[in-house]
Amino acid sequence: MSEPALLEVRALDVHFSVRGPGLLPSRLTLRAVDQVSFDVRAGEVLGVVGESGCGKSTLSRALLKLIPATGGSVRLRGVELTTLPKAAMRPLRRSMQMIFQDPLASLDPRMTVGEIIAEPMKALLPAMGRVEREQRVLRTMQQVGLLPAQINRYPHEFSGGQAQRIGIARALVVEPQLVICDEPVSALDVSIKSQIINLLLDLRAEHGLTYIFVAHDLATVRHIADRVMVLYLGRVMEITDRDALYARPLHPYTRLLLSAVPIPDPALARRRRVAPAREELPSPLALPSGCAFRTRCPLADARCVAERPVLREIDGRYVACHHAEAAAA
Amino acid sequence: MAASLLEIRNLAVRFTTGDGPVYAVNDLDLEVRRGEVLGMVGESGSGKSQTWLAIMGLLAKNGRAEGSVRLGGEEILNLPQRALTRLRGERMAMIFQDPMTAMNPFLTVGRQMTEVLEWHRGMSRREARARCIGALESVHITDAARRLSMYPHEFSGGMRQRVMIATALLTEPQLLICDEPTTALDVTVQAQILALLDELRQRFGTAIVLVTHDLGVIAQLADRVIVMYAGRQVEQAEVHTLYGAYRHPYTEGLLRSVPRLDQPRSARLATIPGRPPDLARRPAGCPFEPRCAYASEICRRQMPPLVSLGDAHLRACHYDGALGPQERGA
Amino acid sequence: MNGDARHTWANWVPGRGAARKAEALAAGAVQGRSLWQDAWGRLRCNRAALASLWVLGVITLAAIVVPWVWPYGYAQPDWNLMYAAPTWAGWHIFGTDALGRDLFVRVMWGCRISLMVGVVATLVTLVIGVTWGAVAGFAGGWVDSLMMRIVDILYSLPFIPFVIVLMVLFGRDLFLIFVAIGAVSWLDIARIVRGQTLSLRKREFVEAALASGVGNAAIVRRHIVPNLIGIVVVYVTLTIPSVILFEAFLSFLGLGVQAPLTSLGGLVSDGAAVLQSHPYMLIIPASFLAVIVYCFNFIGDGLRDALDPKDR
Ligand SMILES: Nc1ncnc2c1ncn2[C@@H]1O[C@H](COP(=O)(O)OP(=O)(O)OP(=O)(O)O)[C@@H](O)[C@H]1O
Ligand SMILES: Nc1ncnc2c1ncn2[C@@H]1O[C@H](COP(=O)(O)OP(=O)(O)OP(=O)(O)O)[C@@H](O)[C@H]1O
Ligand code: SF4
Ligand code: SF4
Ligand SMILES: [Mg+2]
Ligand SMILES: [Mg+2]
């Protein structure tokens, strides 16, 4: 592990100022991403999971500077991004691209497939000629399983799975190193989901890509990720290698998530019958003191109320819980 | 074997569109028995929702339903509007994927719930309120009395779905149709809602139809399962049979392409190649043929009929040999 | 020349072009097309819009050419020939008016003036309105608030007195009429465009473009404006006729173009006064007005459909 990380994120904060309730609203701070630190190594797939609203999309967008970070640092191969001016950021975008959740909404309805895929090249490789650009579009289309004849079609003429292939082609056409996938398969059909996951895995093998793969579905993440980061209300709960996480989750929240994943096997599903989570997600505007998870945690005690657990290392895994050792036992 | 509550015969739903007809549901035959949970799975656009919307009389204007649907022996398909309204209030209820769209954002939850009872049961406001509090408590909403005066947007997604379920149960329907009740929810909340549905079924004996594309959800709750493809029923079986000894290639494809936590991780996911069918076209043969690994000449020419394999197991497929993974299993 | 015998009328088949295009596609000779090329192809298939384009083209051409070549001028009276019904004699094919002026040349002048007022005022409207609205919507924040407050203030100014004051101060100048009409009608389009831009800016495809490194100017040009076009085009085709009608209304009030020059609106109002005795004085200019207004509507519909890839 001597090789430096491709992306280093340290104590990243993204806070939104939102209107409070009432007639004379005060401004409240919504901590969508709160003190998040992690590394992404070159060539790996980092899965990011958590419930809806826990800041997965906000984190993805902040890494790409689509939303300004309110604090902390993001370094891409040692270059600090958070303070980088817009013009200097542009060339770096070639190495970081994004795939979006809603395949159709992320494609301009008035552009043809060819124009959509060519757009990042126009922006990032202005020196490239028209002919070369077009050839590269066609090549990329073939790589993601689109037919060259479809180059003049409009997005609405495609099914969700094909539209997502267009989105993938657009991300890959500038040959990035890091691709941030924000729930790329959540909106897709069961039978199409697996096609896209396999495609992402193939492309990674072919081009040596690094992914940050965001999902709310732990079963999918297990399939694609090498390491998994679990977020809860904007905070990191656990970062662990895939096999260790699924074999023996240390954090009580990870265990809650895992136990809630439905299993497509009636005998097992009925035998399992877990007690569902106690409470619902607290409002992100009024986070609990101490550990954010304590309102739903079966192990919570006085220390969890008083003291916010820091992310610490246990057997090569990172966990933010006071009682992780007890949980593991 | 329990008596059948709802009998569907030859149900067909079609839509007239600018580009010609869309055959959303074709030749559907099935029944729902008293007190059971009937699961219905299939990809997006396979006609799951339209089946039940047709039965509830809630099809879009350009849609038409044909065939016969009997509830407790009484024909209910295409009833006049008045009779349908009564039926919907008293004997069948339906809940949807997005509870927000089914609620009026400008009325308190209490008002929306008591209205149902005042209208269908002729209760006084007072009585109705008491009943509503009871109903909210039965779906585990704490502090029910206070919640009645809150507006839908003040509830979380999971709570809204509970409120919908409570509202649906107010008139003690015999049949509760849940169209993707947990698709918009987090897994943790989904687990709560599924546990709730299971509990309600046991307590009140309500028959539940569970429509979803998630095989995990079905496995958790359903007694019998119907697999839909291209507006047709391709397989129907008791839940353990369906997951353990399915006999349709599409069911196999679905089951194998789901990433799952209970099995060792495989390097690649199995997929169903190709893409979902276009319902505007009606192939002469099996609609799954372009994507099917077991397809033969006859599949292209002739629509496979739904035939019984015994033991309440039905399927529509010409292929008689063994399906892939079953050779390896028990 | 003779070598290429395939392209004769004898073996011409309808739809051949499309077939050849499909062939080219199938042969792998794929070439990227843009929205504009596609839109033009689709517009050409819209009969009503195409016919309207032709009609409007002919009227415009006539309005430009006829006043040059016609034996009469628009202000040339013939005291012996007042209120003559349409006749071939002396080429008064549309008849003459109260002062014996040739109505045909006056109608052509009227078309010229009305089209000019309509098109120029609408262009002014468009340029100011779209820029204002798009900038406000895309910039957001206090810039947006400030710009929209200005619009609100202008909205509250009473318009007719404003025009009268302008006329009184600067005289009845054609140019001024354009400016006056344009300066007022851009408010609507600015609001519409701003609303659209605001919602477009939050759309995921704009975010996707930002993530691809596309700059602000290019985003406005490539994503915002093309997605505004549907609504703007509809608005324009509604504005041109309404500006023409508005000018007619001003003429009716005596605030339009200075006599003896005239516009379609002025002719219609002249004709309306003598409808009982000389109906042709109303019917002819009114028909031209109606045809022009309809043409713009058809072209607008056609353009909107052509620019919407979802519409087949
Ligand atoms: N522009 C914004 N202004 C204010 N609050 C925001 C903004 N964007 C996101 N939030 C809030 O930040 C939190 C995290 O949102 P985010 O979209 O990142 O969640 P997510 O994990 O991606 O959820 P999902 O699974 O639903 O996509 C939410 O509480 C959300 O309401
Ligand atoms: N109003 C309509 N006009 C035309 N076609 C329609 C209409 N409503 C539905 N359809 C078509 O009917 C088919 C079946 O739709 P249905 O809503 O039953 O699918 P579903 O199985 O519920 O899918 P999902 O999982 O996406 O909810 C679809 O192909 C759909 O396009
Ligand atoms: S710190 Fe306490 S409340 Fe938080 S997860 Fe650990 S045991 Fe539970
Ligand atoms: S009938 Fe033929 S094509 Fe259809 S599912 Fe069976 S084997 Fe496949
Ligand atoms: Mg998200
Ligand atoms: Mg549905």
PDB file of C-alpha atoms in Angstrom, chain C residues 128-272:
ATOM      1  CA  ILE C 128     -34.011  42.155 -25.125  1.00  0.00           C
ATOM      2  CA  GLY C 129     -36.426  39.649 -23.625  1.00  0.00           C
ATOM      3  CA  VAL C 130     -34.463  36.448 -24.166  1.00  0.00           C
ATOM      4  CA  THR C 131     -31.173  37.959 -23.070  1.00  0.00           C
ATOM      5  CA  TRP C 132     -32.698  39.575 -20.035  1.00  0.00           C
ATOM      6  CA  GLY C 133     -34.627  36.477 -19.003  1.00  0.00           C
ATOM      7  CA  ALA C 134     -31.823  33.998 -19.652  1.00  0.00           C
ATOM      8  CA  VAL C 135     -29.246  36.088 -17.816  1.00  0.00           C
ATOM      9  CA  ALA C 136     -31.539  36.604 -14.834  1.00  0.00           C
ATOM     10  CA  GLY C 137     -32.487  32.942 -14.716  1.00  0.00           C
ATOM     11  CA  PHE C 138     -28.982  31.587 -15.176  1.00  0.00           C
ATOM     12  CA  ALA C 139     -27.267  34.022 -12.822  1.00  0.00           C
ATOM     13  CA  GLY C 140     -29.877  33.654 -10.070  1.00  0.00           C
ATOM     14  CA  GLY C 141     -29.455  35.248  -6.671  1.00  0.00           C
ATOM     15  CA  TRP C 142     -29.567  39.002  -6.282  1.00  0.00           C
ATOM     16  CA  VAL C 143     -28.875  39.641  -9.975  1.00  0.00           C
ATOM     17  CA  ASP C 144     -32.052  37.773 -10.750  1.00  0.00           C
ATOM     18  CA  SER C 145     -34.058  39.632  -8.099  1.00  0.00           C
ATOM     19  CA  LEU C 146     -32.881  43.016  -9.291  1.00  0.00           C
ATOM     20  CA  MET C 147     -33.542  42.299 -12.956  1.00  0.00           C
ATOM     21  CA  MET C 148     -37.002  40.960 -12.307  1.00  0.00           C
ATOM     22  CA  ARG C 149     -37.944  43.894 -10.066  1.00  0.00           C
ATOM     23  CA  ILE C 150     -37.097  46.183 -12.980  1.00  0.00           C
ATOM     24  CA  VAL C 151     -39.441  44.160 -15.148  1.00  0.00           C
ATOM     25  CA  ASP C 152     -42.169  44.491 -12.530  1.00  0.00           C
ATOM     26  CA  ILE C 153     -41.773  48.249 -12.435  1.00  0.00           C
ATOM     27  CA  LEU C 154     -41.950  48.544 -16.210  1.00  0.00           C
ATOM     28  CA  TYR C 155     -45.031  46.359 -16.174  1.00  0.00           C
ATOM     29  CA  SER C 156     -46.852  48.809 -14.014  1.00  0.00           C
ATOM     30  CA  LEU C 157     -46.310  51.717 -16.426  1.00  0.00           C
ATOM     31  CA  PRO C 158     -49.474  52.474 -18.383  1.00  0.00           C
ATOM     32  CA  PHE C 159     -48.598  51.814 -21.989  1.00  0.00           C
ATOM     33  CA  ILE C 160     -50.911  53.899 -24.134  1.00  0.00           C
ATOM     34  CA  PRO C 161     -50.088  57.172 -22.374  1.00  0.00           C
ATOM     35  CA  PHE C 162     -46.428  56.193 -22.686  1.00  0.00           C
ATOM     36  CA  VAL C 163     -46.761  55.844 -26.447  1.00  0.00           C
ATOM     37  CA  ILE C 164     -48.703  59.101 -26.700  1.00  0.00           C
ATOM     38  CA  VAL C 165     -46.003  60.915 -24.767  1.00  0.00           C
ATOM     39  CA  LEU C 166     -43.345  59.448 -27.062  1.00  0.00           C
ATOM     40  CA  MET C 167     -45.282  60.511 -30.139  1.00  0.00           C
ATOM     41  CA  VAL C 168     -45.808  63.985 -28.824  1.00  0.00           C
ATOM     42  CA  LEU C 169     -42.182  64.413 -27.869  1.00  0.00           C
ATOM     43  CA  PHE C 170     -40.572  62.931 -30.943  1.00  0.00           C
ATOM     44  CA  GLY C 171     -43.242  63.058 -33.595  1.00  0.00           C
ATOM     45  CA  ARG C 172     -44.831  60.122 -35.367  1.00  0.00           C
ATOM     46  CA  ASP C 173     -41.759  58.332 -36.505  1.00  0.00           C
ATOM     47  CA  LEU C 174     -41.951  54.755 -37.841  1.00  0.00           C
ATOM     48  CA  PHE C 175     -38.807  53.784 -36.048  1.00  0.00           C
ATOM     49  CA  LEU C 176     -40.282  55.054 -32.824  1.00  0.00           C
ATOM     50  CA  ILE C 177     -43.284  52.836 -33.245  1.00  0.00           C
ATOM     51  CA  PHE C 178     -41.062  49.791 -33.523  1.00  0.00           C
ATOM     52  CA  VAL C 179     -39.151  50.805 -30.471  1.00  0.00           C
ATOM     53  CA  ALA C 180     -42.224  51.616 -28.452  1.00  0.00           C
ATOM     54  CA  ILE C 181     -43.886  48.317 -29.209  1.00  0.00           C
ATOM     55  CA  GLY C 182     -40.720  46.300 -28.787  1.00  0.00           C
ATOM     56  CA  ALA C 183     -39.776  48.039 -25.585  1.00  0.00           C
ATOM     57  CA  VAL C 184     -43.002  47.036 -23.992  1.00  0.00           C
ATOM     58  CA  SER C 185     -43.636  43.535 -25.197  1.00  0.00           C
ATOM     59  CA  TRP C 186     -40.240  42.168 -24.139  1.00  0.00           C
ATOM     60  CA  LEU C 187     -41.438  42.102 -20.548  1.00  0.00           C
ATOM     61  CA  ASP C 188     -43.590  39.034 -21.098  1.00  0.00           C
ATOM     62  CA  ILE C 189     -40.934  37.083 -22.878  1.00  0.00           C
ATOM     63  CA  ALA C 190     -38.337  37.996 -20.272  1.00  0.00           C
ATOM     64  CA  ARG C 191     -40.546  36.483 -17.595  1.00  0.00           C
ATOM     65  CA  ILE C 192     -41.289  33.367 -19.557  1.00  0.00           C
ATOM     66  CA  VAL C 193     -37.654  32.822 -20.487  1.00  0.00           C
ATOM     67  CA  ARG C 194     -36.465  33.398 -16.963  1.00  0.00           C
ATOM     68  CA  GLY C 195     -38.896  30.845 -15.566  1.00  0.00           C
ATOM     69  CA  GLN C 196     -37.797  28.265 -18.108  1.00  0.00           C
ATOM     70  CA  THR C 197     -34.128  28.972 -17.585  1.00  0.00           C
ATOM     71  CA  LEU C 198     -34.502  28.634 -13.861  1.00  0.00           C
ATOM     72  CA  SER C 199     -35.961  25.180 -14.216  1.00  0.00           C
ATOM     73  CA  LEU C 200     -33.542  24.170 -16.976  1.00  0.00           C
ATOM     74  CA  ARG C 201     -30.571  25.180 -14.892  1.00  0.00           C
ATOM     75  CA  LYS C 202     -31.508  22.613 -12.271  1.00  0.00           C
ATOM     76  CA  ARG C 203     -31.994  19.834 -14.796  1.00  0.00           C
ATOM     77  CA  GLU C 204     -29.587  16.962 -14.584  1.00  0.00           C
ATOM     78  CA  PHE C 205     -28.317  17.315 -18.133  1.00  0.00           C
ATOM     79  CA  VAL C 206     -27.022  20.794 -17.351  1.00  0.00           C
ATOM     80  CA  GLU C 207     -25.230  19.363 -14.362  1.00  0.00           C
ATOM     81  CA  ALA C 208     -23.878  16.620 -16.579  1.00  0.00           C
ATOM     82  CA  ALA C 209     -22.517  19.249 -18.953  1.00  0.00           C
ATOM     83  CA  LEU C 210     -20.862  21.084 -16.066  1.00  0.00           C
ATOM     84  CA  ALA C 211     -19.308  17.821 -14.959  1.00  0.00           C
ATOM     85  CA  SER C 212     -17.984  17.324 -18.487  1.00  0.00           C
ATOM     86  CA  GLY C 213     -16.160  20.615 -18.209  1.00  0.00           C
ATOM     87  CA  VAL C 214     -18.426  22.656 -20.474  1.00  0.00           C
ATOM     88  CA  GLY C 215     -18.192  26.385 -19.757  1.00  0.00           C
ATOM     89  CA  ASN C 216     -21.095  28.656 -18.808  1.00  0.00           C
ATOM     90  CA  ALA C 217     -21.367  30.354 -22.189  1.00  0.00           C
ATOM     91  CA  ALA C 218     -21.437  27.028 -24.004  1.00  0.00           C
ATOM     92  CA  ILE C 219     -24.040  25.692 -21.598  1.00  0.00           C
ATOM     93  CA  VAL C 220     -26.314  28.618 -22.297  1.00  0.00           C
ATOM     94  CA  ARG C 221     -25.724  28.263 -26.021  1.00  0.00           C
ATOM     95  CA  ARG C 222     -25.937  24.486 -26.347  1.00  0.00           C
ATOM     96  CA  HIS C 223     -28.351  23.470 -23.611  1.00  0.00           C
ATOM     97  CA  ILE C 224     -30.386  26.400 -22.355  1.00  0.00           C
ATOM     98  CA  VAL C 225     -31.231  28.216 -25.578  1.00  0.00           C
ATOM     99  CA  PRO C 226     -32.187  25.162 -27.672  1.00  0.00           C
ATOM    100  CA  ASN C 227     -34.455  24.022 -24.883  1.00  0.00           C
ATOM    101  CA  LEU C 228     -36.022  27.478 -24.731  1.00  0.00           C
ATOM    102  CA  ILE C 229     -36.689  27.530 -28.433  1.00  0.00           C
ATOM    103  CA  GLY C 230     -39.998  25.749 -28.372  1.00  0.00           C
ATOM    104  CA  ILE C 231     -41.537  28.280 -26.078  1.00  0.00           C
ATOM    105  CA  VAL C 232     -39.824  31.274 -27.681  1.00  0.00           C
ATOM    106  CA  VAL C 233     -40.916  30.307 -31.169  1.00  0.00           C
ATOM    107  CA  VAL C 234     -44.484  29.919 -30.080  1.00  0.00           C
ATOM    108  CA  TYR C 235     -44.266  33.242 -28.383  1.00  0.00           C
ATOM    109  CA  VAL C 236     -42.784  34.930 -31.437  1.00  0.00           C
ATOM    110  CA  THR C 237     -45.420  33.628 -33.782  1.00  0.00           C
ATOM    111  CA  LEU C 238     -48.016  34.939 -31.391  1.00  0.00           C
ATOM    112  CA  THR C 239     -46.191  38.244 -31.009  1.00  0.00           C
ATOM    113  CA  ILE C 240     -45.777  39.128 -34.669  1.00  0.00           C
ATOM    114  CA  PRO C 241     -49.515  39.041 -35.404  1.00  0.00           C
ATOM    115  CA  SER C 242     -50.332  40.716 -32.131  1.00  0.00           C
ATOM    116  CA  VAL C 243     -47.833  43.488 -32.860  1.00  0.00           C
ATOM    117  CA  ILE C 244     -49.363  43.915 -36.312  1.00  0.00           C
ATOM    118  CA  LEU C 245     -52.796  44.116 -34.744  1.00  0.00           C
ATOM    119  CA  PHE C 246     -51.527  46.462 -32.097  1.00  0.00           C
ATOM    120  CA  GLU C 247     -50.127  48.765 -34.714  1.00  0.00           C
ATOM    121  CA  ALA C 248     -53.545  48.629 -36.381  1.00  0.00           C
ATOM    122  CA  PHE C 249     -55.046  49.694 -33.091  1.00  0.00           C
ATOM    123  CA  LEU C 250     -52.612  52.584 -32.803  1.00  0.00           C
ATOM    124  CA  SER C 251     -53.478  53.616 -36.362  1.00  0.00           C
ATOM    125  CA  PHE C 252     -57.112  53.499 -35.410  1.00  0.00           C
ATOM    126  CA  LEU C 253     -56.380  55.913 -32.578  1.00  0.00           C
ATOM    127  CA  GLY C 254     -54.521  58.064 -35.057  1.00  0.00           C
ATOM    128  CA  LEU C 255     -51.200  57.209 -33.458  1.00  0.00           C
ATOM    129  CA  GLY C 256     -49.964  54.849 -36.161  1.00  0.00           C
ATOM    130  CA  VAL C 257     -47.906  55.668 -39.226  1.00  0.00           C
ATOM    131  CA  GLN C 258     -48.265  59.179 -40.565  1.00  0.00           C
ATOM    132  CA  ALA C 259     -50.744  59.651 -43.423  1.00  0.00           C
ATOM    133  CA  PRO C 260     -50.576  59.429 -46.351  1.00  0.00           C
ATOM    134  CA  LEU C 261     -48.331  56.433 -45.637  1.00  0.00           C
ATOM    135  CA  THR C 262     -50.399  53.609 -44.332  1.00  0.00           C
ATOM    136  CA  SER C 263     -50.368  50.145 -42.826  1.00  0.00           C
ATOM    137  CA  LEU C 264     -52.770  47.235 -43.062  1.00  0.00           C
ATOM    138  CA  GLY C 265     -54.272  48.344 -39.791  1.00  0.00           C
ATOM    139  CA  GLY C 266     -54.817  51.856 -41.116  1.00  0.00           C
ATOM    140  CA  LEU C 267     -56.404  50.493 -44.290  1.00  0.00           C
ATOM    141  CA  VAL C 268     -58.715  48.266 -42.320  1.00  0.00           C
ATOM    142  CA  SER C 269     -59.822  51.114 -40.143  1.00  0.00           C
ATOM    143  CA  ASP C 270     -60.403  53.315 -43.225  1.00  0.00           C
ATOM    144  CA  GLY C 271     -62.362  50.516 -44.811  1.00  0.00           C
ATOM    145  CA  ALA C 272     -64.433  49.865 -41.738  1.00  0.00           C
TER     146      ALA C 272
END
